[in-house]
mmCIF file of C-alpha atoms in Angstrom:
data_model
loop_
_atom_site.group_PDB
_atom_site.id
_atom_site.type_symbol
_atom_site.label_atom_id
_atom_site.label_comp_id
_atom_site.label_asym_id
_atom_site.label_seq_id
_atom_site.Cartn_x
_atom_site.Cartn_y
_atom_site.Cartn_z
ATOM 1 C CA MET A 252 -3.115 0.090 12.867
ATOM 2 C CA HIS A 253 -3.395 3.645 11.653
ATOM 3 C CA TRP A 254 -1.288 2.682 8.631
ATOM 4 C CA TYR A 255 -4.280 0.366 7.543
ATOM 5 C CA VAL A 256 -6.918 2.897 8.331
ATOM 6 C CA ASP A 257 -5.008 5.710 6.459
ATOM 7 C CA VAL A 258 -4.845 3.369 3.367
ATOM 8 C CA LEU A 259 -8.541 2.841 3.626
ATOM 9 C CA LYS A 260 -9.249 6.520 4.016
ATOM 10 C CA LYS A 261 -7.388 7.029 0.583
ATOM 11 C CA TYR A 262 -9.639 4.328 -0.827
ATOM 12 C CA ALA A 263 -9.073 5.165 -4.473
ATOM 13 C CA VAL A 264 -6.302 7.782 -4.339
ATOM 14 C CA PHE A 265 -3.880 6.827 -7.119
ATOM 15 C CA SER A 266 -1.896 10.069 -6.991
ATOM 16 C CA GLY A 267 0.989 10.962 -4.592
ATOM 17 C CA ARG A 268 3.450 8.671 -2.861
ATOM 18 C CA ALA A 269 3.311 5.995 -0.208
ATOM 19 C CA ARG A 270 6.230 4.982 2.126
ATOM 20 C CA ARG A 271 7.466 1.519 2.441
ATOM 21 C CA GLN A 272 6.117 1.412 5.867
ATOM 22 C CA GLU A 273 2.748 2.423 4.910
ATOM 23 C CA TYR A 274 2.614 -0.061 2.076
ATOM 24 C CA TRP A 275 4.095 -3.063 4.089
ATOM 25 C CA MET A 276 2.077 -2.346 7.225
ATOM 26 C CA PHE A 277 -1.162 -2.331 5.149
ATOM 27 C CA THR A 278 -0.003 -5.532 3.534
ATOM 28 C CA LEU A 279 0.775 -7.141 6.845
ATOM 29 C CA ILE A 280 -2.566 -6.206 8.482
ATOM 30 C CA SER A 281 -4.745 -7.162 5.398
ATOM 31 C CA THR A 282 -2.943 -10.511 5.359
ATOM 32 C CA VAL A 283 -3.618 -11.071 9.085
ATOM 33 C CA ILE A 284 -7.235 -10.195 8.627
ATOM 34 C CA SER A 285 -7.510 -12.487 5.657
ATOM 35 C CA ILE A 286 -6.060 -15.448 7.704
ATOM 36 C CA VAL A 287 -8.499 -14.669 10.578
ATOM 37 C CA VAL A 288 -11.431 -14.586 8.166
ATOM 38 C CA ALA A 289 -10.477 -17.917 6.528
ATOM 39 C CA ILE A 290 -9.986 -19.607 9.907
ATOM 40 C CA ALA A 291 -13.408 -18.217 11.026
ATOM 41 C CA GLU A 292 -14.972 -19.402 7.775
ATOM 42 C CA GLY A 293 -13.540 -22.851 8.315
ATOM 43 C CA VAL A 294 -14.960 -23.047 11.704
ATOM 44 C CA LEU A 295 -18.313 -21.604 10.640
ATOM 45 C CA GLY A 296 -18.438 -23.276 7.299
ATOM 46 C CA THR A 297 -19.605 -20.343 5.378
ATOM 47 C CA ASN A 298 -18.117 -21.294 2.205
ATOM 48 C CA SER A 299 -15.727 -18.290 1.902
ATOM 49 C CA VAL A 300 -18.408 -15.647 1.396
ATOM 50 C CA ILE A 301 -16.977 -13.386 4.017
ATOM 51 C CA GLY A 302 -13.414 -13.733 2.558
ATOM 52 C CA THR A 303 -14.570 -12.804 -0.930
ATOM 53 C CA VAL A 304 -16.393 -9.820 0.428
ATOM 54 C CA TYR A 305 -13.328 -8.730 2.340
ATOM 55 C CA VAL A 306 -10.963 -9.303 -0.686
ATOM 56 C CA LEU A 307 -13.325 -7.206 -2.933
ATOM 57 C CA ALA A 308 -13.543 -4.430 -0.390
ATOM 58 C CA VAL A 309 -9.729 -3.998 -0.088
ATOM 59 C CA LEU A 310 -8.928 -4.693 -3.791
ATOM 60 C CA LEU A 311 -9.115 -1.012 -4.685
ATOM 61 C CA PRO A 312 -7.215 0.302 -1.812
ATOM 62 C CA SER A 313 -4.530 -2.345 -2.299
ATOM 63 C CA LEU A 314 -4.107 -1.416 -5.828
ATOM 64 C CA ALA A 315 -4.067 2.334 -4.988
ATOM 65 C CA VAL A 316 -1.359 1.900 -2.288
ATOM 66 C CA THR A 317 0.753 -0.167 -4.614
ATOM 67 C CA VAL A 318 0.568 2.439 -7.303
ATOM 68 C CA ARG A 319 1.572 5.211 -4.763
ATOM 69 C CA ARG A 320 4.460 2.950 -3.553
ATOM 70 C CA LEU A 321 5.570 2.827 -7.161
ATOM 71 C CA HIS A 322 5.296 6.565 -7.423
ATOM 72 C CA ASP A 323 7.571 6.734 -4.284
ATOM 73 C CA THR A 324 10.278 4.942 -6.169
ATOM 74 C CA ASP A 325 9.749 7.198 -9.242
ATOM 75 C CA ARG A 326 8.130 4.568 -11.313
ATOM 76 C CA SER A 327 4.718 4.877 -13.143
ATOM 77 C CA GLY A 328 1.776 3.256 -11.613
ATOM 78 C CA TRP A 329 1.387 1.179 -14.758
ATOM 79 C CA TRP A 330 4.270 -0.925 -13.557
ATOM 80 C CA VAL A 331 1.694 -2.646 -11.353
ATOM 81 C CA LEU A 332 0.617 -4.526 -14.497
ATOM 82 C CA ILE A 333 3.948 -6.436 -14.516
ATOM 83 C CA GLY A 334 2.364 -8.511 -11.553
ATOM 84 C CA LEU A 335 0.091 -10.118 -14.029
ATOM 85 C CA ILE A 336 3.119 -12.020 -15.339
ATOM 86 C CA PRO A 337 3.367 -15.164 -13.296
ATOM 87 C CA VAL A 338 6.488 -15.584 -10.966
ATOM 88 C CA VAL A 339 8.864 -13.108 -12.863
ATOM 89 C CA GLY A 340 6.333 -10.251 -12.682
ATOM 90 C CA TRP A 341 5.702 -10.938 -8.927
ATOM 91 C CA ILE A 342 9.378 -10.918 -8.150
ATOM 92 C CA VAL A 343 9.999 -7.574 -10.192
ATOM 93 C CA LEU A 344 7.009 -5.970 -8.221
ATOM 94 C CA LEU A 345 8.304 -7.233 -4.943
ATOM 95 C CA VAL A 346 11.765 -5.712 -5.581
ATOM 96 C CA PHE A 347 10.090 -2.445 -6.705
ATOM 97 C CA THR A 348 8.004 -2.221 -3.529
ATOM 98 C CA CYS A 349 11.085 -3.073 -1.273
ATOM 99 C CA LEU A 350 13.303 -0.328 -2.806
ATOM 100 C CA ASP A 351 13.897 2.786 -0.845
ATOM 101 C CA SER A 352 12.071 5.978 -1.828
ATOM 102 C CA GLN A 353 13.673 8.944 -3.554
ATOM 103 C CA PRO A 354 14.585 11.552 -0.797
ATOM 104 C CA GLN A 355 13.855 14.502 -3.178
ATOM 105 C CA PRO A 356 10.527 15.380 -4.586
ATOM 106 C CA ASN A 357 9.703 13.801 -7.939
ATOM 107 C CA LYS A 358 7.033 14.200 -10.506
ATOM 108 C CA TYR A 359 4.475 12.367 -8.237
ATOM 109 C CA GLY A 360 4.929 14.773 -5.293
ATOM 110 C CA PRO A 361 7.136 15.416 -2.194
ATOM 111 C CA SER A 362 8.707 12.777 -0.331
ATOM 112 C CA PRO A 363 6.534 11.402 2.368
ATOM 113 C CA LYS A 364 9.434 10.588 4.663
ATOM 114 C CA HIS A 365 10.201 14.331 4.949
ATOM 115 C CA VAL A 366 6.548 15.599 5.278
ATOM 116 C CA PRO A 367 5.155 15.348 8.811
ATOM 117 C CA PRO A 368 2.005 13.276 8.645
ATOM 118 C CA TYR A 369 0.092 15.420 11.134
ATOM 119 C CA PRO A 370 0.426 19.102 11.705
ATOM 120 C CA THR A 371 2.891 20.038 14.374
ATOM 121 C CA TYR A 372 2.139 22.771 16.852
ATOM 122 C CA PRO A 373 4.738 24.716 18.975
ATOM 123 C CA THR A 374 5.059 23.614 22.574
ATOM 124 C CA TYR A 375 5.642 26.168 25.248
#
């Protein structure tokens, strides 16, 4: 769950890099929440108001984490626009987000795989 919250904390951060795990865990949790909201709306009959609010709330973080994921594969964030092309664009974007990250630092920053997410303190 911390992957989801970490992405929300970086609400509109388009710089830096995002690991595959961060991207896909956010996508998974967001999808599960969307399904639960859709089921709740079906039961309550709220005419998809809550779902629309949720989609609008996570639109910017979703876009930001996708751009950071593309940065991790050493691609410009502008590649996210290829997703606007039906089917072919979606497949290309899916492949790009599934690729492994560059282990060395690139122009978007150091590899998130090799940077500890939290400060480590010596144990005695």
